[in-house]
Amino acid sequence: MKDSTQPRVAVLIPCFDDGATILEAIESVESQGESCEVVVIDDGSRDEPTLALLEELAGRGVRVLRQENAGPGAARNRGLEATSAPYVLALDADDRLPAGAVMALADTLDADPSLALAWGDVEVFGDWAGPMRKADTLDPWLITYINEIPIAALVRRQELVPVGGWRARRCEDWSLWMSLAERGTRGVRIPKATLEYRVHGERNGSRDFADLLRVNDELRRLHQGLYRRRRATWRTSDAPLLLRLTLPVLERLPLVSPQRKKALSWLAADVAYRRLGTTAPVRLARLGRQVALLRDRFVETRLRAERPGG
């Protein structure tokens, strides 16, 4: 018989100078209609308003842990060690949970013990807005090309602990899904928005492609076996046919920079999941920033060449 006094879900919220948004994140958890074990992990915040807010939250009973700045993965692992609920959800401090999200995800895992994780679709808000459909399953083939599972997926603790939680330095959630796929665990999407994802500032498509390439190098190093089995997992993949046909081709295109290959891969995913109308604004914004960067570099080079002795 289920213990009704024990929360089913631990919600881990890393915080690094996120005072402007973390209250919304916490309130979205508190309004779920599901008792959650909530912990905020202060990842070495330096912003005075953030520090003051964290003190206020601790004073009103929110559990706040503190550590030197080590990144969101290490912060989530600290929260994992400090909680005990059977299901774990990582929520970024600038995101929110829509009403009923936690209960829907937990009920999904309760109903099928063979599932290691569950997630839903994403509602984007902030600098642009709209729904974003996510992958249907934890696909061992697709996850080696693109990450179509949101950070705020609900994971069984008994599956999360053996793989070491969030252990990569970059894109730690993507690496976690790969670790779970390597173990043959199952994950499923539910047809409901379970995350409100805020697009702003650094999140507005501004991560440069060089960083993404470093991410890919780290993922390949950590999950070599998964990459070696691509041919076998391609045969059993339930990814959209468009992605199964185009992603391997894009990766092998000659005379195309790695940056453009990555951009084309995400475009293929946008088309495959029929969300191009939703993602077009951020794709165009990213393109505009790349063009502006190239322009600035060109101008700087010209000015340097025209200086005496340049």
GROMACS .gro file of C-alpha atoms in nm, residues 35 88 91 140 148 159 176 235 304:
model
    9
   35SER     CA    1   0.307   1.717  -0.233
   88VAL     CA    2   1.305   1.303  -0.927
   91LEU     CA    3   1.361   2.219  -1.276
  140PRO     CA    4   1.890   0.505  -2.832
  148GLU     CA    5   1.448   1.594  -2.784
  159GLU     CA    6   1.743   0.437  -1.232
  176LEU     CA    7   2.192   1.153  -1.860
  235ARG     CA    8   1.681  -0.045  -3.739
  304ARG     CA    9   4.334   4.661  -3.778
   0.00000   0.00000   0.00000
